[in-house]
mmCIF file of C-alpha atoms in Angstrom:
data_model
loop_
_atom_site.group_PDB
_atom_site.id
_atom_site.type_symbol
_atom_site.label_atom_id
_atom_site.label_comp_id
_atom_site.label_asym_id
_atom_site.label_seq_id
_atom_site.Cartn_x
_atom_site.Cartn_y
_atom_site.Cartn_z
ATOM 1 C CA UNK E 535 0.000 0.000 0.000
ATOM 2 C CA UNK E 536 3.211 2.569 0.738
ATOM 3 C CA UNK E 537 4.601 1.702 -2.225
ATOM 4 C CA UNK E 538 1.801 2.197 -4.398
ATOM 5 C CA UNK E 539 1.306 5.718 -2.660
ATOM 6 C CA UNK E 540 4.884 6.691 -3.228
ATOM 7 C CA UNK E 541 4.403 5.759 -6.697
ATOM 8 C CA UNK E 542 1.268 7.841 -7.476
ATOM 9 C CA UNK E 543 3.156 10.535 -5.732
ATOM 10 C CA UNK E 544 6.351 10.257 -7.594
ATOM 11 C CA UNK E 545 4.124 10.408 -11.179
ATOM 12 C CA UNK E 546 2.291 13.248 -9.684
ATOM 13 C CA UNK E 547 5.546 14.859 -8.910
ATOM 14 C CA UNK E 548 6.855 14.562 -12.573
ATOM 15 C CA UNK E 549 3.853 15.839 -14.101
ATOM 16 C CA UNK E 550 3.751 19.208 -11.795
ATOM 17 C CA UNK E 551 7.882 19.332 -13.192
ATOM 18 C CA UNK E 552 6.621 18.805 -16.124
ATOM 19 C CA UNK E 553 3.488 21.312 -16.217
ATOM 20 C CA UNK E 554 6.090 24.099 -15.072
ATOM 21 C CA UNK E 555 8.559 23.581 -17.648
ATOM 22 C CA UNK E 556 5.935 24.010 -19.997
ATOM 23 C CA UNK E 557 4.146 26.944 -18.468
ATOM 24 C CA UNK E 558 7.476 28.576 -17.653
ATOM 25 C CA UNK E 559 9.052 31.385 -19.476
ATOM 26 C CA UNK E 560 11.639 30.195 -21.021
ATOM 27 C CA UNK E 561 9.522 27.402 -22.961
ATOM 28 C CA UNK E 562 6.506 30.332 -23.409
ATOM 29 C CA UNK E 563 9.338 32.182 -24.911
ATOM 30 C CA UNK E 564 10.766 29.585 -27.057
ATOM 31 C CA UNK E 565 7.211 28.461 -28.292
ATOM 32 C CA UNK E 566 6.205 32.357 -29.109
ATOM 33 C CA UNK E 567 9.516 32.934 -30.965
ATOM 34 C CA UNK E 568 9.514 29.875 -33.203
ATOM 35 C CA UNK E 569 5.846 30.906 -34.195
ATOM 36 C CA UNK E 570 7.127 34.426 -35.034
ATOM 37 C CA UNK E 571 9.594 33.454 -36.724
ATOM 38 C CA UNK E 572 6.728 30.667 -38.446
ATOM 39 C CA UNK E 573 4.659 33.430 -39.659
ATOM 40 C CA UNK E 574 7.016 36.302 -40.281
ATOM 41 C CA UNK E 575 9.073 34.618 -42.559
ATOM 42 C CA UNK E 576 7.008 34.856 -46.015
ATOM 43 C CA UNK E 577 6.949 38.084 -45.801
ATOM 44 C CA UNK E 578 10.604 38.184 -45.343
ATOM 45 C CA UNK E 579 11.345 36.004 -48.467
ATOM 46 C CA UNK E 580 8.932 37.827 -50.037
ATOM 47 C CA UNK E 581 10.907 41.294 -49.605
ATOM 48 C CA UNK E 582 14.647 39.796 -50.425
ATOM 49 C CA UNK E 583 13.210 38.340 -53.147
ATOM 50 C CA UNK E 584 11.673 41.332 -54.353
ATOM 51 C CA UNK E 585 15.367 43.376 -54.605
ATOM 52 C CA UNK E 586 16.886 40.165 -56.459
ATOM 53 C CA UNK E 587 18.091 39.507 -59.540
ATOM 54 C CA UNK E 588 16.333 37.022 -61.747
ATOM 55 C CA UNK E 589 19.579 34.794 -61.398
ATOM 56 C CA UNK E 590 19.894 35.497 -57.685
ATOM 57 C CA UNK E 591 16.042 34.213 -57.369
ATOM 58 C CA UNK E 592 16.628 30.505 -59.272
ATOM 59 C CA UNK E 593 20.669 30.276 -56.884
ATOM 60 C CA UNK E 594 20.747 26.518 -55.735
ATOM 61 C CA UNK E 595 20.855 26.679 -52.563
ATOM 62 C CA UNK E 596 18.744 29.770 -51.823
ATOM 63 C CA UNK E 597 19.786 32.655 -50.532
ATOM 64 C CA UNK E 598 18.215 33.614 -47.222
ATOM 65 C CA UNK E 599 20.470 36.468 -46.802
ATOM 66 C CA UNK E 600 20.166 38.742 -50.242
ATOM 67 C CA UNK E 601 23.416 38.553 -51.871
ATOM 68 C CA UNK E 602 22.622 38.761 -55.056
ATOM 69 C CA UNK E 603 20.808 42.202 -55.498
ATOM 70 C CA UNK E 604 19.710 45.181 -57.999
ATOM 71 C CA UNK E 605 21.360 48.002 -58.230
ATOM 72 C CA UNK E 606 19.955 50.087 -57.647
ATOM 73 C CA UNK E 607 18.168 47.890 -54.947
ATOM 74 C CA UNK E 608 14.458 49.215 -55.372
ATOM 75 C CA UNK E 609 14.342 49.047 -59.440
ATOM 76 C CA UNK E 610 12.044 46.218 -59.254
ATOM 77 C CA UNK E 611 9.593 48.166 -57.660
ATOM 78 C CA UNK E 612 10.253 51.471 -60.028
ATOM 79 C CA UNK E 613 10.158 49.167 -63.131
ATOM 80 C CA UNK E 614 7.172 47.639 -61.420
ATOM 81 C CA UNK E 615 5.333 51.196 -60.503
ATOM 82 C CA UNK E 616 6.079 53.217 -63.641
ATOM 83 C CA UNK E 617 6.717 50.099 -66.904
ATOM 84 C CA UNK E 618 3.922 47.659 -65.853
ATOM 85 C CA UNK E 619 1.022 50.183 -64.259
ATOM 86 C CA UNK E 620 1.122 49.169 -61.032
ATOM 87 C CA UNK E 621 0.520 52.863 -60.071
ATOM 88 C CA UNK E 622 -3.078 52.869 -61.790
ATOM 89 C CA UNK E 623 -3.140 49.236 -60.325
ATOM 90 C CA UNK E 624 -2.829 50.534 -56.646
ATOM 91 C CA UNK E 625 -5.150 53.489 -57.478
ATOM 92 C CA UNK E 626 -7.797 51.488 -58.594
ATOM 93 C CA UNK E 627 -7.599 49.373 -55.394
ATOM 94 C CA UNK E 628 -7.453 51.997 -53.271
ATOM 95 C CA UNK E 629 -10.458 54.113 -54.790
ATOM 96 C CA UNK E 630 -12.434 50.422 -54.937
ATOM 97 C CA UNK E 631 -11.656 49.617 -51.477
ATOM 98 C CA UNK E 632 -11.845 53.481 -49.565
ATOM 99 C CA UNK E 633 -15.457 53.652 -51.255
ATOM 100 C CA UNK E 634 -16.604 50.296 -50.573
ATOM 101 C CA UNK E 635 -15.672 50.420 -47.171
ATOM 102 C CA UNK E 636 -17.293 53.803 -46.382
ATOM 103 C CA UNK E 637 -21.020 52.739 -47.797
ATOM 104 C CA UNK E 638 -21.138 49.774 -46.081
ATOM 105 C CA UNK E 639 -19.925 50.826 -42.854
ATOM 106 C CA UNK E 640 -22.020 53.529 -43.443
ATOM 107 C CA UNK E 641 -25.138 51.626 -44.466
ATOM 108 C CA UNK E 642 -24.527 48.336 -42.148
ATOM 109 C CA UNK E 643 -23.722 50.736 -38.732
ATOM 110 C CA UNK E 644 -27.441 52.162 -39.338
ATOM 111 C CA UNK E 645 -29.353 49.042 -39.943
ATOM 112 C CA UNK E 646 -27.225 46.795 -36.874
ATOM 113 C CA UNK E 647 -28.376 49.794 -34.908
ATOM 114 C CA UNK E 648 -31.699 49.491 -36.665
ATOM 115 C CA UNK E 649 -32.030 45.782 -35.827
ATOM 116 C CA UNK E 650 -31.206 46.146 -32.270
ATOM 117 C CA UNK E 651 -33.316 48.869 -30.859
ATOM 118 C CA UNK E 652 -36.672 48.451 -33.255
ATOM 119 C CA UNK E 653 -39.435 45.592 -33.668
ATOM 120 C CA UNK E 654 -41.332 45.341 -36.602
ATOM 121 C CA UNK E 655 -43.220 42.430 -38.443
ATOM 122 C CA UNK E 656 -40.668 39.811 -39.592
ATOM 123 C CA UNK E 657 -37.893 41.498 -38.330
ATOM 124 C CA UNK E 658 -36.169 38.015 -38.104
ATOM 125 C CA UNK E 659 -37.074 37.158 -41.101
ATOM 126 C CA UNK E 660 -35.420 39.874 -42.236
ATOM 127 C CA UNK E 661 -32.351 39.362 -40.445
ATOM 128 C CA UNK E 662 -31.759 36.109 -41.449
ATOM 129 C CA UNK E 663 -32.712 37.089 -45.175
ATOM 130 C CA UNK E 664 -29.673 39.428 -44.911
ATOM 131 C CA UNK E 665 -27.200 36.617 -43.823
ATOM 132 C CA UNK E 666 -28.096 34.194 -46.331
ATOM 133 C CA UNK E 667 -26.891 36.186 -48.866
ATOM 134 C CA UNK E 668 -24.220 36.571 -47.347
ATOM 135 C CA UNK E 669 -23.923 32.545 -47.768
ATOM 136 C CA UNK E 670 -24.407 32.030 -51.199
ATOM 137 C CA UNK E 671 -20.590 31.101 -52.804
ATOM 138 C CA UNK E 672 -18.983 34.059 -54.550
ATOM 139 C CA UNK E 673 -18.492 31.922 -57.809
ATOM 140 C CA UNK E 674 -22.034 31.233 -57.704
ATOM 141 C CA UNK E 675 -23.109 35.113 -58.314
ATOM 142 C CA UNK E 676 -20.147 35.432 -60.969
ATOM 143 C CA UNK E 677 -22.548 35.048 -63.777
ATOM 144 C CA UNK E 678 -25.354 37.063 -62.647
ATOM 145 C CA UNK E 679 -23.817 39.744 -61.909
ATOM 146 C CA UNK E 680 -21.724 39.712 -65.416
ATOM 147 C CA UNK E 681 -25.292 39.688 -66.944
ATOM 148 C CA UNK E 682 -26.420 42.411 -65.020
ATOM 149 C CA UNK E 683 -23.013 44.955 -65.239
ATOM 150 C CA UNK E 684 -23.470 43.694 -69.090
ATOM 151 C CA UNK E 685 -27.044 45.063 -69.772
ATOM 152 C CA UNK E 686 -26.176 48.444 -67.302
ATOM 153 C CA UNK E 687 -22.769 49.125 -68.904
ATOM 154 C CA UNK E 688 -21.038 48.569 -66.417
ATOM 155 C CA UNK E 689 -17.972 46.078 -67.484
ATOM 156 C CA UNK E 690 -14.270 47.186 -66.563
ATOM 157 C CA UNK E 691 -15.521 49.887 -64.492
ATOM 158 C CA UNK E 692 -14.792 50.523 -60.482
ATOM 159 C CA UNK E 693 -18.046 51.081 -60.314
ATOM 160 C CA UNK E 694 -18.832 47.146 -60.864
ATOM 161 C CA UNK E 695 -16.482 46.127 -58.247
ATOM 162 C CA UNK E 696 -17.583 48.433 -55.716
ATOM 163 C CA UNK E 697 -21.474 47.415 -56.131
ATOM 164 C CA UNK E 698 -20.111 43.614 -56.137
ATOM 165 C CA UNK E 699 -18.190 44.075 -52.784
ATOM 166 C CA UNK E 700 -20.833 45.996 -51.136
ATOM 167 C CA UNK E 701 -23.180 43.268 -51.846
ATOM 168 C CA UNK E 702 -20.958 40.591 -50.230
ATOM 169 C CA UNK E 703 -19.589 42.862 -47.025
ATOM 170 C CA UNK E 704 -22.958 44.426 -45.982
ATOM 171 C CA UNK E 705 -24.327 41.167 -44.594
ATOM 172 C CA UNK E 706 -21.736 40.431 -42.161
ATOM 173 C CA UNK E 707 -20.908 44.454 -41.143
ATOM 174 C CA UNK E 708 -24.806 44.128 -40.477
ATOM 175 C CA UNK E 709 -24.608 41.550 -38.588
ATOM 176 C CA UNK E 710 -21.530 42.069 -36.402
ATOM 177 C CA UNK E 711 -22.611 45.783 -35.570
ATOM 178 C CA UNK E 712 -26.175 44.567 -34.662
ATOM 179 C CA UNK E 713 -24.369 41.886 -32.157
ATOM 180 C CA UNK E 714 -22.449 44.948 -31.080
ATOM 181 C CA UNK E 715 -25.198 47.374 -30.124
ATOM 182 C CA UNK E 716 -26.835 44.991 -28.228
ATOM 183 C CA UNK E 717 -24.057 45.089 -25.852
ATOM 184 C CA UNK E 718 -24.591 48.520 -25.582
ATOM 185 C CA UNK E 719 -27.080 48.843 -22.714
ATOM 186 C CA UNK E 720 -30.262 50.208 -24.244
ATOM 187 C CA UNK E 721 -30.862 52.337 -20.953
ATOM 188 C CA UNK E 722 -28.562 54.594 -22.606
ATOM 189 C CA UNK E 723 -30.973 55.601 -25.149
ATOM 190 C CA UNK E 724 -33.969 55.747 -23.012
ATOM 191 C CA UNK E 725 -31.794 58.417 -20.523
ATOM 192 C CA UNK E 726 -30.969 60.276 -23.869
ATOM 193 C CA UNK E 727 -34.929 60.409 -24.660
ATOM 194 C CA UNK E 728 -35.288 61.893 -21.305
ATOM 195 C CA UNK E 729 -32.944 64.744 -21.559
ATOM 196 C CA UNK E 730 -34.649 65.773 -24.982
ATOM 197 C CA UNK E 731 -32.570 64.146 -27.343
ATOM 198 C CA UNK E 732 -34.095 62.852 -31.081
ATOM 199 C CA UNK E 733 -33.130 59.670 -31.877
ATOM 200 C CA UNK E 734 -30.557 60.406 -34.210
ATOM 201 C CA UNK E 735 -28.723 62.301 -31.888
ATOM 202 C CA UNK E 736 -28.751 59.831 -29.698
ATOM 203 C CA UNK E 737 -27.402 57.732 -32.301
ATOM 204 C CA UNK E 738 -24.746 60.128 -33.350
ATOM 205 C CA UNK E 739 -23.752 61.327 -29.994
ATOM 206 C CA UNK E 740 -23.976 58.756 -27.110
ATOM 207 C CA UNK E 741 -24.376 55.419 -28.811
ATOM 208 C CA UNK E 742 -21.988 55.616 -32.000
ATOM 209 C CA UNK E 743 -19.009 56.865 -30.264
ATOM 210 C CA UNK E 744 -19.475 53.472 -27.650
ATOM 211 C CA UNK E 745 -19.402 51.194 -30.934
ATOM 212 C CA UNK E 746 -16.024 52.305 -32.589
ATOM 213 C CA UNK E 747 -14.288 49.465 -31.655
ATOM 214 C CA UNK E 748 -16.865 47.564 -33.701
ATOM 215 C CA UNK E 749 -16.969 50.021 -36.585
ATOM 216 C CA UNK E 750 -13.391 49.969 -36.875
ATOM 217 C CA UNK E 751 -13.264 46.253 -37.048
ATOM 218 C CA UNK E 752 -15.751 45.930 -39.488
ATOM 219 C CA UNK E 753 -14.549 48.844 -41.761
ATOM 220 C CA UNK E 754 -10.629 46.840 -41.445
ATOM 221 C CA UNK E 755 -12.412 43.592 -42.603
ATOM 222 C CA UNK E 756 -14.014 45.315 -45.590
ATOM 223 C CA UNK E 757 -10.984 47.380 -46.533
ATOM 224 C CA UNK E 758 -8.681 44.185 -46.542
ATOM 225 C CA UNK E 759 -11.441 41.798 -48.367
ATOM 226 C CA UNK E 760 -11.797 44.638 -51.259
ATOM 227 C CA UNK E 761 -7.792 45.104 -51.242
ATOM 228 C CA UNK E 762 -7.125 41.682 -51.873
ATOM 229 C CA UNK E 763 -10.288 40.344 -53.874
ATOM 230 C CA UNK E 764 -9.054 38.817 -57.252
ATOM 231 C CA UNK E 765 -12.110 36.555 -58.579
ATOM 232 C CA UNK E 766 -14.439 39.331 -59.714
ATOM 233 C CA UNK E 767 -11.888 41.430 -60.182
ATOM 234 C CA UNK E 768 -10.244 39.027 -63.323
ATOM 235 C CA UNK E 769 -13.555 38.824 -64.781
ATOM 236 C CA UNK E 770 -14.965 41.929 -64.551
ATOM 237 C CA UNK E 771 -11.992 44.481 -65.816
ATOM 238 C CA UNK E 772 -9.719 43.946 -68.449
ATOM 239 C CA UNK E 773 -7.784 47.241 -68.849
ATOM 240 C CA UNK E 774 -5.084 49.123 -66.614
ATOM 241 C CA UNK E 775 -8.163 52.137 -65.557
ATOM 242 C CA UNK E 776 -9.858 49.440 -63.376
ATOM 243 C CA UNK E 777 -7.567 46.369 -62.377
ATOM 244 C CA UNK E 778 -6.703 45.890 -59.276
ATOM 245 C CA UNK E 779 -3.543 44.902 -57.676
ATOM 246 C CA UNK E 780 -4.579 41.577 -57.371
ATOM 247 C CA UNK E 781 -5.303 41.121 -60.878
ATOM 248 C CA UNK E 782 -1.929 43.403 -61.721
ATOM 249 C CA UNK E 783 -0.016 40.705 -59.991
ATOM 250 C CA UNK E 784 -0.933 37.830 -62.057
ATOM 251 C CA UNK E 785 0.148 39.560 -65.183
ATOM 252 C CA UNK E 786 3.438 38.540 -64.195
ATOM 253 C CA UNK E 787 3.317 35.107 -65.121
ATOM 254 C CA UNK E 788 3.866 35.654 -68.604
ATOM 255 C CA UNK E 789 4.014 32.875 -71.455
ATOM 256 C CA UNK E 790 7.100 31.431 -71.373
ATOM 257 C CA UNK E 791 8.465 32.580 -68.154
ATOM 258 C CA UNK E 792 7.608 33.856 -64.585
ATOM 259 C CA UNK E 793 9.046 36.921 -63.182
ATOM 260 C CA UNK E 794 9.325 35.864 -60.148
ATOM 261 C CA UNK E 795 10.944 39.278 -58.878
ATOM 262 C CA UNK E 796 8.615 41.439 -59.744
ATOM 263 C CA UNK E 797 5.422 39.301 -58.575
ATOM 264 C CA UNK E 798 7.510 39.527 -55.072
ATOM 265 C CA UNK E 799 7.521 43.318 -55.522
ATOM 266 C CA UNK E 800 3.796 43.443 -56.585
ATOM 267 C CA UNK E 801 2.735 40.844 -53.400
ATOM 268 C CA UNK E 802 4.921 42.675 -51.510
ATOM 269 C CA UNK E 803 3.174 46.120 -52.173
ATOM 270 C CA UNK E 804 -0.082 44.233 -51.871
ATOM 271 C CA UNK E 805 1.071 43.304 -48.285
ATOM 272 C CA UNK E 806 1.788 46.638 -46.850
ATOM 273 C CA UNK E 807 -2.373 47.420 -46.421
ATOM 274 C CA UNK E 808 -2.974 44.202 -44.461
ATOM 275 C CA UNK E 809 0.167 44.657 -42.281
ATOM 276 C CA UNK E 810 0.286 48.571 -41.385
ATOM 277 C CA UNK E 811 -4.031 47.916 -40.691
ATOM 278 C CA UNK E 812 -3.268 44.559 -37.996
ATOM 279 C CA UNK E 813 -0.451 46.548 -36.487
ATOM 280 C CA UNK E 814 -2.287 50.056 -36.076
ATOM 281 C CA UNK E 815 -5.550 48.621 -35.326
ATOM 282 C CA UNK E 816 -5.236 45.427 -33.819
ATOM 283 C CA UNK E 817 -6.732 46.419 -30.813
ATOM 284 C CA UNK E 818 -9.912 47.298 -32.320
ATOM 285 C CA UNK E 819 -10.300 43.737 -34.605
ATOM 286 C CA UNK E 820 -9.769 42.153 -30.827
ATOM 287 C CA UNK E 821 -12.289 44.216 -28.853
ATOM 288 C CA UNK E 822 -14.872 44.466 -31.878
ATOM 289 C CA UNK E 823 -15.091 40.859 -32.891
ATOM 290 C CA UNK E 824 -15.236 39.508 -28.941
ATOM 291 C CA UNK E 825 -17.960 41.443 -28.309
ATOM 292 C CA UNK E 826 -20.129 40.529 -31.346
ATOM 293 C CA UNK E 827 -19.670 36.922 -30.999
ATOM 294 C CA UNK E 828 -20.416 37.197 -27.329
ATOM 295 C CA UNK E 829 -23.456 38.619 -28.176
ATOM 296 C CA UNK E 830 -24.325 36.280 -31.455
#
């Protein structure tokens, strides 16, 4: 009986060790920096391979230090900006994206708010007519809307792509600010009626400035999907004054040959949105996001 009690003690023993070695710094540490290192990495490659030489690219073995380099060392993304229209490439993703991200933040902040402070007949309905389109697959609508940007004129226009990604962010900026407002105490508004205020004042004053971490979240989740969207993008333009930098990129693979270091330059570029928005903002994507799936 004493030995079997020393036993169970001396496993119990070892697996406390062992717990604390893993829960200890040094292993947290180790852990954390491998995955840095994990997920940083492509975008390292991507850069050095973005300032290499076509030869220094296809050196057996690679070259994780650049060696091999331009001179001068950003002419990849010169030849890139000015030779292949990756200016107007950029513009046009930048116009498509600013603009769809300002109506439907615009649009989907008013009707979350709508959905979670008014009743009406089939308001559910409603809501859940919203989401499914949201759930329809994007290569499913491809045709349709081709038909439709056919018959109103509007083929290889921003225009097109900015309808397109409205229809496909709305639904979820609708639902994620809805979730979000709900969290917001409606006492607030009912305190605001008191004191004279009209509803949209309320709105504009008391409850909207509460909800920016969820308006920011949802306007950096439409910004990034329009930034990097290539499907309808390929089929829907087909000259430089309404690409995108998606589409920009692929015209890299050529024929007979791939330049691989100027489709690093071009993902690279492409990379800088996404990046500079997690690092500036990642606060809000956190705080927004928790609290409408808390509240879903």
């Amino acid at each position: 009986m004493k030995e079997s009690l020393t036993s169970s003690n001396r496993q119990y023993e070892i697996i406390q060790q062992i717990g604390r070695f893993i829960t200890g710094k040094y292993a947290v540490t180790a852990v954390l920096s491998a995955l840095v290192l994990y997920f940083t990495f492509p975008v390292y490659w991507t850069f050095v391979s973005s300032i290499k030489t076509m030869g220094g690219i296809h050196a057996f073995p690679p070259n994780f230090i650049p060696v091999e380099v331009i001179d001068p060392i950003w002419k990849n993304y010169t030849d890139l900006w000015f030779q292949r229209a990756f200016n107007m490439f950029t513009l046009n993703s930048l116009v498509v994206a600013i603009v769809t991200t300002v109506l439907v933040v615009s649009f989907g902040t008013l009707a979350g708010y709508g959905f979670s402070r008014f009743r009406f007949p089939y308001d559910d309905y409603v809501f859940i007519g919203i989401l499914g389109a949201r759930l329809l697959p994007p290569i499913g609508m491809l045709v349709p809307f081709y038909r439709l940007f056919s018959i109103g004129e509007l083929i290889d226009t921003r225009i097109a792509l900015i309808m397109v990604y409205t229809y496909m962010n709305l639904p979820l900026v609708v639902w994620l600010m809805r979730n979000y407002f709900v969290s917001i105490p409606a006492d607030l508004d009912e305190a605001a009626y008191i004191d004279g205020a009209t509803r949209f004042q309320t709105f504009k004053d008391i409850i909207l400035p509460l909800a920016k971490p969820g308006v920011a979240a949802c306007a950096i989740l439409t910004f990034l999907f329009s930034w990097r969207e290539f499907l309808f993008a390929f089929v829907l333009t087909f000259t430089e004054a309404s690409k995108t930098i998606p589409v920009g990129a692929m015209m890299m693979l050529e024929d007979v040959v791939i330049l691989w270091n100027y489709l690093a330059a071009a993902g690279f570029i492409a990379m800088l949105p996404a990046l500079l928005f997690v690092i500036l903002f990642q606060r809000h994507i956190v705080s927004g996001l928790t609290a409408g799936a808390i509240k879903g």
